[in-house]
């Protein structure tokens, strides 16, 4: 079985400050991990993914995420937040060894960046 | 190039009506996924196609839900005898290689059942 948890429903940060959106996962084998962003009335847009290799993954719009196997986490980070980063963020996981192509998404975290 | 498109963007149905939701994936993408997203929740898997073959339909909530992709490109999700609990956003996503690749999502169809 695979699952993902986003422990914060909402994250508030001031523009220019660093931001972190948390994600932890559970899989039987090794994970594929993804972050997506959703703006109002829009579908999900891909930000970044961890498949293998370097634990620090860099993605679109200055976002990055660090895969931490011992803590089973994949937190999303950005050094300096923009008001335009305000949106809903989803973490997703898929078990590499499961043979299924179906990811499991978290419930989402609403990021609010204040001017 | 063109992304994933879905139509209609909004659909209002009376309880008991049948609805059909369309997804046009990115050209050449082998895999196609349907998800249901309830308000305040993440996407929940409904069904998965590889070309025209429906390989997984374990997420379809009842036998009122039916999906097809007869020619391996456009897909239709049909809901028969709609119920209020079917109200949600239905998302379609496609990918070129489901084993490692990114899923690209359409804008979704917001279904409201009155």
PDB file of C-alpha atoms in Angstrom:
ATOM      1  CA  UNK A   1       0.000   0.000   0.000  1.00  0.00           C
ATOM      2  CA  UNK A   2       1.117   3.548  -0.584  1.00  0.00           C
ATOM      3  CA  UNK A   3       0.067   6.753   1.119  1.00  0.00           C
ATOM      4  CA  UNK A   4       1.100  10.367   1.453  1.00  0.00           C
ATOM      5  CA  UNK A   5       0.475  12.920   4.164  1.00  0.00           C
ATOM      6  CA  UNK A   6       0.539  16.674   3.967  1.00  0.00           C
ATOM      7  CA  UNK A   7       0.271  17.656   7.623  1.00  0.00           C
ATOM      8  CA  UNK A   8      -0.517  21.331   7.062  1.00  0.00           C
ATOM      9  CA  UNK A   9      -3.780  22.455   5.501  1.00  0.00           C
ATOM     10  CA  UNK A  10      -2.381  25.959   5.117  1.00  0.00           C
ATOM     11  CA  UNK A  11       1.015  27.628   5.152  1.00  0.00           C
ATOM     12  CA  UNK A  12       1.401  31.366   5.486  1.00  0.00           C
ATOM     13  CA  UNK A  13       4.611  33.163   4.589  1.00  0.00           C
ATOM     14  CA  UNK A  14       5.656  36.731   3.871  1.00  0.00           C
ATOM     15  CA  UNK A  15       6.877  37.619   0.414  1.00  0.00           C
ATOM     16  CA  UNK A  16      10.644  37.308   0.195  1.00  0.00           C
ATOM     17  CA  UNK A  17      10.867  34.777   3.022  1.00  0.00           C
ATOM     18  CA  UNK A  18      11.749  31.127   2.488  1.00  0.00           C
ATOM     19  CA  UNK A  19       8.863  28.672   2.305  1.00  0.00           C
ATOM     20  CA  UNK A  20       8.497  24.986   3.110  1.00  0.00           C
ATOM     21  CA  UNK A  21       5.515  22.765   2.345  1.00  0.00           C
ATOM     22  CA  UNK A  22       5.759  19.398   4.074  1.00  0.00           C
ATOM     23  CA  UNK A  23       5.115  15.942   2.690  1.00  0.00           C
ATOM     24  CA  UNK A  24       5.708  12.501   4.153  1.00  0.00           C
ATOM     25  CA  UNK A  25       5.030   9.219   2.431  1.00  0.00           C
ATOM     26  CA  UNK A  26       4.700   5.506   2.983  1.00  0.00           C
ATOM     27  CA  UNK A  27       5.446   2.799   0.414  1.00  0.00           C
ATOM     28  CA  UNK A  28       6.431  -0.844   0.549  1.00  0.00           C
ATOM     29  CA  UNK A  29       9.398  -0.411  -1.789  1.00  0.00           C
ATOM     30  CA  UNK A  30      11.147   2.645  -3.154  1.00  0.00           C
ATOM     31  CA  UNK A  31       9.161   5.737  -4.081  1.00  0.00           C
ATOM     32  CA  UNK A  32       8.610   7.939  -7.039  1.00  0.00           C
ATOM     33  CA  UNK A  33       7.671  11.343  -5.585  1.00  0.00           C
ATOM     34  CA  UNK A  34       6.011  14.310  -7.249  1.00  0.00           C
ATOM     35  CA  UNK A  35       4.909  17.848  -6.475  1.00  0.00           C
ATOM     36  CA  UNK A  36       2.103  19.572  -8.365  1.00  0.00           C
ATOM     37  CA  UNK A  37       0.587  23.038  -8.029  1.00  0.00           C
ATOM     38  CA  UNK A  38      -3.040  23.941  -8.674  1.00  0.00           C
ATOM     39  CA  UNK A  39      -4.306  27.451  -9.294  1.00  0.00           C
ATOM     40  CA  UNK A  40      -8.041  28.250  -8.963  1.00  0.00           C
ATOM     41  CA  UNK A  41     -10.182  26.604 -11.636  1.00  0.00           C
ATOM     42  CA  UNK A  42      -7.142  25.031 -13.220  1.00  0.00           C
ATOM     43  CA  UNK A  43      -5.787  21.511 -13.449  1.00  0.00           C
ATOM     44  CA  UNK A  44      -2.640  20.397 -11.682  1.00  0.00           C
ATOM     45  CA  UNK A  45       0.681  21.639 -13.036  1.00  0.00           C
ATOM     46  CA  UNK A  46       3.843  19.589 -12.600  1.00  0.00           C
ATOM     47  CA  UNK A  47       6.578  21.189 -10.491  1.00  0.00           C
ATOM     48  CA  UNK A  48       9.196  18.505  -9.921  1.00  0.00           C
ATOM     49  CA  UNK A  49       9.778  14.815  -9.301  1.00  0.00           C
ATOM     50  CA  UNK A  50      12.189  12.440  -7.621  1.00  0.00           C
ATOM     51  CA  UNK A  51      12.851   9.220  -9.484  1.00  0.00           C
ATOM     52  CA  UNK A  52      16.406   8.310  -8.515  1.00  0.00           C
ATOM     53  CA  UNK A  53      19.806   9.924  -8.020  1.00  0.00           C
ATOM     54  CA  UNK A  54      20.445  13.184  -6.215  1.00  0.00           C
ATOM     55  CA  UNK A  55      18.278  13.712  -3.185  1.00  0.00           C
ATOM     56  CA  UNK A  56      17.878  17.413  -3.971  1.00  0.00           C
ATOM     57  CA  UNK A  57      15.577  17.936  -6.903  1.00  0.00           C
ATOM     58  CA  UNK A  58      15.188  21.287  -8.626  1.00  0.00           C
ATOM     59  CA  UNK A  59      12.018  22.128 -10.480  1.00  0.00           C
ATOM     60  CA  UNK A  60       9.992  24.865 -12.084  1.00  0.00           C
ATOM     61  CA  UNK A  61       9.638  28.441 -10.809  1.00  0.00           C
ATOM     62  CA  UNK A  62      12.580  28.171  -8.400  1.00  0.00           C
ATOM     63  CA  UNK A  63      11.101  25.351  -6.352  1.00  0.00           C
ATOM     64  CA  UNK A  64      13.143  22.453  -5.040  1.00  0.00           C
ATOM     65  CA  UNK A  65      12.506  19.435  -2.868  1.00  0.00           C
ATOM     66  CA  UNK A  66      14.711  17.153  -0.827  1.00  0.00           C
ATOM     67  CA  UNK A  67      14.162  13.418  -0.696  1.00  0.00           C
ATOM     68  CA  UNK A  68      14.942  12.085   2.772  1.00  0.00           C
ATOM     69  CA  UNK A  69      14.663   8.315   2.889  1.00  0.00           C
ATOM     70  CA  UNK A  70      15.257   7.941   6.617  1.00  0.00           C
ATOM     71  CA  UNK A  71      12.495  10.403   7.438  1.00  0.00           C
ATOM     72  CA  UNK A  72      10.312   9.317   4.491  1.00  0.00           C
ATOM     73  CA  UNK A  73       9.847  12.955   3.567  1.00  0.00           C
ATOM     74  CA  UNK A  74       9.851  15.044   0.415  1.00  0.00           C
ATOM     75  CA  UNK A  75       9.372  18.638   1.541  1.00  0.00           C
ATOM     76  CA  UNK A  76       8.927  21.370  -1.054  1.00  0.00           C
ATOM     77  CA  UNK A  77      11.038  24.485  -0.605  1.00  0.00           C
ATOM     78  CA  UNK A  78      11.735  27.845  -2.173  1.00  0.00           C
ATOM     79  CA  UNK A  79      14.332  30.333  -0.921  1.00  0.00           C
ATOM     80  CA  UNK A  80      12.249  33.461  -1.542  1.00  0.00           C
ATOM     81  CA  UNK A  81       8.463  33.340  -1.834  1.00  0.00           C
ATOM     82  CA  UNK A  82       6.455  35.406  -4.303  1.00  0.00           C
ATOM     83  CA  UNK A  83       2.833  36.491  -3.944  1.00  0.00           C
ATOM     84  CA  UNK A  84       2.201  34.667  -7.221  1.00  0.00           C
ATOM     85  CA  UNK A  85       3.254  31.389  -5.552  1.00  0.00           C
ATOM     86  CA  UNK A  86      -0.035  31.456  -3.629  1.00  0.00           C
ATOM     87  CA  UNK A  87      -1.857  28.313  -4.715  1.00  0.00           C
ATOM     88  CA  UNK A  88      -2.725  24.753  -3.684  1.00  0.00           C
ATOM     89  CA  UNK A  89       0.182  22.302  -3.603  1.00  0.00           C
ATOM     90  CA  UNK A  90      -0.121  18.535  -3.885  1.00  0.00           C
ATOM     91  CA  UNK A  91       2.438  15.877  -3.102  1.00  0.00           C
ATOM     92  CA  UNK A  92       2.075  12.453  -4.745  1.00  0.00           C
ATOM     93  CA  UNK A  93       3.800   9.099  -4.361  1.00  0.00           C
ATOM     94  CA  UNK A  94       3.991   5.916  -6.376  1.00  0.00           C
ATOM     95  CA  UNK A  95       5.643   2.705  -5.286  1.00  0.00           C
ATOM     96  CA  UNK A  96       8.296   1.655  -7.826  1.00  0.00           C
ATOM     97  CA  UNK A  97       8.010  -1.986  -6.899  1.00  0.00           C
ATOM     98  CA  UNK A  98       4.268  -2.257  -6.858  1.00  0.00           C
ATOM     99  CA  UNK A  99       3.791  -2.758 -10.567  1.00  0.00           C
ATOM    100  CA  UNK A 100       1.039  -0.171 -10.616  1.00  0.00           C
ATOM    101  CA  UNK A 101       1.201   3.108 -12.462  1.00  0.00           C
ATOM    102  CA  UNK A 102      -1.266   4.795 -10.148  1.00  0.00           C
ATOM    103  CA  UNK A 103      -0.020   7.581  -7.855  1.00  0.00           C
ATOM    104  CA  UNK A 104      -1.599   8.532  -4.554  1.00  0.00           C
ATOM    105  CA  UNK A 105      -2.067  12.239  -3.910  1.00  0.00           C
ATOM    106  CA  UNK A 106      -2.104  14.078  -0.624  1.00  0.00           C
ATOM    107  CA  UNK A 107      -4.978  16.294   0.430  1.00  0.00           C
ATOM    108  CA  UNK A 108      -3.125  19.424  -0.565  1.00  0.00           C
ATOM    109  CA  UNK A 109      -1.639  22.408   1.255  1.00  0.00           C
ATOM    110  CA  UNK A 110      -2.823  25.921   0.608  1.00  0.00           C
ATOM    111  CA  UNK A 111       0.128  28.285   0.390  1.00  0.00           C
ATOM    112  CA  UNK A 112      -0.613  31.928   1.063  1.00  0.00           C
ATOM    113  CA  UNK A 113       2.147  34.440   0.449  1.00  0.00           C
ATOM    114  CA  UNK A 114       1.466  37.843   1.969  1.00  0.00           C
ATOM    115  CA  UNK A 115       2.813  41.024   0.353  1.00  0.00           C
TER     116      UNK A 115
ATOM    117  CA  UNK B   1       2.314  22.026 -28.237  1.00  0.00           C
ATOM    118  CA  UNK B   2      -1.261  21.660 -27.087  1.00  0.00           C
ATOM    119  CA  UNK B   3      -1.869  20.336 -23.617  1.00  0.00           C
ATOM    120  CA  UNK B   4      -4.603  18.112 -22.296  1.00  0.00           C
ATOM    121  CA  UNK B   5      -8.052  19.522 -22.946  1.00  0.00           C
ATOM    122  CA  UNK B   6     -11.349  18.616 -21.347  1.00  0.00           C
ATOM    123  CA  UNK B   7     -14.925  19.454 -22.207  1.00  0.00           C
ATOM    124  CA  UNK B   8     -17.234  20.706 -21.021  1.00  0.00           C
ATOM    125  CA  UNK B   9     -15.471  22.806 -18.394  1.00  0.00           C
ATOM    126  CA  UNK B  10     -18.671  23.025 -16.351  1.00  0.00           C
ATOM    127  CA  UNK B  11     -21.659  20.744 -16.300  1.00  0.00           C
ATOM    128  CA  UNK B  12     -24.841  21.052 -14.280  1.00  0.00           C
ATOM    129  CA  UNK B  13     -27.055  17.979 -14.238  1.00  0.00           C
ATOM    130  CA  UNK B  14     -30.296  17.118 -12.545  1.00  0.00           C
ATOM    131  CA  UNK B  15     -30.176  14.060 -10.339  1.00  0.00           C
ATOM    132  CA  UNK B  16     -30.825  11.000 -12.447  1.00  0.00           C
ATOM    133  CA  UNK B  17     -29.464  12.412 -15.694  1.00  0.00           C
ATOM    134  CA  UNK B  18     -26.628  10.801 -17.616  1.00  0.00           C
ATOM    135  CA  UNK B  19     -23.498  12.856 -18.358  1.00  0.00           C
ATOM    136  CA  UNK B  20     -20.487  12.375 -20.631  1.00  0.00           C
ATOM    137  CA  UNK B  21     -17.167  14.060 -20.000  1.00  0.00           C
ATOM    138  CA  UNK B  22     -14.530  14.249 -22.718  1.00  0.00           C
ATOM    139  CA  UNK B  23     -10.734  14.230 -22.496  1.00  0.00           C
ATOM    140  CA  UNK B  24      -8.317  14.989 -25.339  1.00  0.00           C
ATOM    141  CA  UNK B  25      -4.839  13.921 -24.222  1.00  0.00           C
ATOM    142  CA  UNK B  26      -1.548  15.216 -25.508  1.00  0.00           C
ATOM    143  CA  UNK B  27      -0.956  13.751 -28.957  1.00  0.00           C
ATOM    144  CA  UNK B  28       1.043  10.548 -28.805  1.00  0.00           C
ATOM    145  CA  UNK B  29       0.609   9.988 -25.084  1.00  0.00           C
ATOM    146  CA  UNK B  30       0.049   6.332 -24.453  1.00  0.00           C
ATOM    147  CA  UNK B  31      -1.358   6.555 -20.958  1.00  0.00           C
ATOM    148  CA  UNK B  32      -4.506   8.292 -19.819  1.00  0.00           C
ATOM    149  CA  UNK B  33      -5.834   8.633 -16.284  1.00  0.00           C
ATOM    150  CA  UNK B  34      -9.120   9.877 -14.858  1.00  0.00           C
ATOM    151  CA  UNK B  35      -9.353  11.306 -11.354  1.00  0.00           C
ATOM    152  CA  UNK B  36     -12.140  12.662  -9.187  1.00  0.00           C
ATOM    153  CA  UNK B  37     -11.353  15.671  -7.021  1.00  0.00           C
ATOM    154  CA  UNK B  38     -13.832  16.551  -4.303  1.00  0.00           C
ATOM    155  CA  UNK B  39     -13.810  20.014  -2.772  1.00  0.00           C
ATOM    156  CA  UNK B  40     -10.820  20.437  -0.476  1.00  0.00           C
ATOM    157  CA  UNK B  41      -9.321  17.082  -1.391  1.00  0.00           C
ATOM    158  CA  UNK B  42      -6.577  15.738  -3.584  1.00  0.00           C
ATOM    159  CA  UNK B  43      -7.298  13.867  -6.810  1.00  0.00           C
ATOM    160  CA  UNK B  44      -8.613  10.329  -6.317  1.00  0.00           C
ATOM    161  CA  UNK B  45      -7.839   7.751  -8.982  1.00  0.00           C
ATOM    162  CA  UNK B  46     -10.744   6.449 -11.045  1.00  0.00           C
ATOM    163  CA  UNK B  47      -9.378   4.551 -14.030  1.00  0.00           C
ATOM    164  CA  UNK B  48      -6.310   4.114 -16.263  1.00  0.00           C
ATOM    165  CA  UNK B  49      -5.871   3.362 -19.963  1.00  0.00           C
ATOM    166  CA  UNK B  50      -2.818   2.307 -21.881  1.00  0.00           C
ATOM    167  CA  UNK B  51      -3.700   3.013 -25.494  1.00  0.00           C
ATOM    168  CA  UNK B  52      -7.238   1.658 -25.895  1.00  0.00           C
ATOM    169  CA  UNK B  53      -6.922  -0.904 -23.127  1.00  0.00           C
ATOM    170  CA  UNK B  54      -8.462  -0.114 -19.773  1.00  0.00           C
ATOM    171  CA  UNK B  55      -5.866  -1.637 -17.475  1.00  0.00           C
ATOM    172  CA  UNK B  56      -7.231  -0.510 -14.148  1.00  0.00           C
ATOM    173  CA  UNK B  57     -10.729   0.578 -13.189  1.00  0.00           C
ATOM    174  CA  UNK B  58     -10.489  -0.140  -9.515  1.00  0.00           C
ATOM    175  CA  UNK B  59     -11.233   3.457  -8.539  1.00  0.00           C
ATOM    176  CA  UNK B  60     -14.604   3.733 -10.243  1.00  0.00           C
ATOM    177  CA  UNK B  61     -17.016   4.227  -7.325  1.00  0.00           C
ATOM    178  CA  UNK B  62     -19.949   2.305  -8.767  1.00  0.00           C
ATOM    179  CA  UNK B  63     -21.230   0.590 -11.886  1.00  0.00           C
ATOM    180  CA  UNK B  64     -22.830   3.896 -12.856  1.00  0.00           C
ATOM    181  CA  UNK B  65     -19.359   5.055 -13.904  1.00  0.00           C
ATOM    182  CA  UNK B  66     -17.997   3.923 -17.236  1.00  0.00           C
ATOM    183  CA  UNK B  67     -14.969   5.044 -19.248  1.00  0.00           C
ATOM    184  CA  UNK B  68     -13.772   4.276 -22.735  1.00  0.00           C
ATOM    185  CA  UNK B  69     -10.940   5.145 -25.084  1.00  0.00           C
ATOM    186  CA  UNK B  70     -11.853   3.230 -28.245  1.00  0.00           C
ATOM    187  CA  UNK B  71      -9.099   4.495 -30.554  1.00  0.00           C
ATOM    188  CA  UNK B  72      -6.402   5.065 -28.001  1.00  0.00           C
ATOM    189  CA  UNK B  73      -6.633   8.841 -28.019  1.00  0.00           C
ATOM    190  CA  UNK B  74      -9.789  10.675 -26.886  1.00  0.00           C
ATOM    191  CA  UNK B  75     -11.458   9.287 -23.795  1.00  0.00           C
ATOM    192  CA  UNK B  76     -14.967   9.683 -22.426  1.00  0.00           C
ATOM    193  CA  UNK B  77     -16.051   9.245 -18.830  1.00  0.00           C
ATOM    194  CA  UNK B  78     -19.755   8.534 -18.575  1.00  0.00           C
ATOM    195  CA  UNK B  79     -21.808   8.726 -15.422  1.00  0.00           C
ATOM    196  CA  UNK B  80     -25.277   7.252 -15.517  1.00  0.00           C
ATOM    197  CA  UNK B  81     -28.152   8.264 -13.260  1.00  0.00           C
ATOM    198  CA  UNK B  82     -26.104  10.976 -11.565  1.00  0.00           C
ATOM    199  CA  UNK B  83     -26.367  11.449  -7.816  1.00  0.00           C
ATOM    200  CA  UNK B  84     -25.525  14.474  -5.688  1.00  0.00           C
ATOM    201  CA  UNK B  85     -22.449  12.738  -4.340  1.00  0.00           C
ATOM    202  CA  UNK B  86     -21.059  12.657  -7.889  1.00  0.00           C
ATOM    203  CA  UNK B  87     -20.563  16.434  -7.723  1.00  0.00           C
ATOM    204  CA  UNK B  88     -16.831  17.013  -8.057  1.00  0.00           C
ATOM    205  CA  UNK B  89     -14.138  18.091 -10.473  1.00  0.00           C
ATOM    206  CA  UNK B  90     -13.165  15.328 -12.880  1.00  0.00           C
ATOM    207  CA  UNK B  91      -9.556  15.540 -13.985  1.00  0.00           C
ATOM    208  CA  UNK B  92      -7.921  13.829 -16.909  1.00  0.00           C
ATOM    209  CA  UNK B  93      -4.161  13.350 -17.207  1.00  0.00           C
ATOM    210  CA  UNK B  94      -1.917  11.819 -19.823  1.00  0.00           C
ATOM    211  CA  UNK B  95       1.682  10.686 -19.943  1.00  0.00           C
ATOM    212  CA  UNK B  96       4.055   9.306 -22.542  1.00  0.00           C
ATOM    213  CA  UNK B  97       5.628   6.737 -20.225  1.00  0.00           C
ATOM    214  CA  UNK B  98       3.714   5.881 -17.089  1.00  0.00           C
ATOM    215  CA  UNK B  99       6.606   4.117 -15.439  1.00  0.00           C
ATOM    216  CA  UNK B 100       8.670   7.220 -14.811  1.00  0.00           C
ATOM    217  CA  UNK B 101       7.112  10.119 -16.593  1.00  0.00           C
ATOM    218  CA  UNK B 102       5.115  13.064 -15.460  1.00  0.00           C
ATOM    219  CA  UNK B 103       1.360  13.129 -15.761  1.00  0.00           C
ATOM    220  CA  UNK B 104       0.056  16.221 -17.513  1.00  0.00           C
ATOM    221  CA  UNK B 105      -3.349  17.326 -16.336  1.00  0.00           C
ATOM    222  CA  UNK B 106      -6.234  18.965 -18.107  1.00  0.00           C
ATOM    223  CA  UNK B 107      -8.203  21.840 -16.559  1.00  0.00           C
ATOM    224  CA  UNK B 108     -10.939  19.524 -15.351  1.00  0.00           C
ATOM    225  CA  UNK B 109     -14.708  19.381 -15.677  1.00  0.00           C
ATOM    226  CA  UNK B 110     -16.662  20.676 -12.701  1.00  0.00           C
ATOM    227  CA  UNK B 111     -19.814  18.585 -12.370  1.00  0.00           C
ATOM    228  CA  UNK B 112     -22.645  19.837 -10.194  1.00  0.00           C
ATOM    229  CA  UNK B 113     -25.594  17.522  -9.643  1.00  0.00           C
ATOM    230  CA  UNK B 114     -28.728  19.232  -8.362  1.00  0.00           C
TER     231      UNK B 114
END
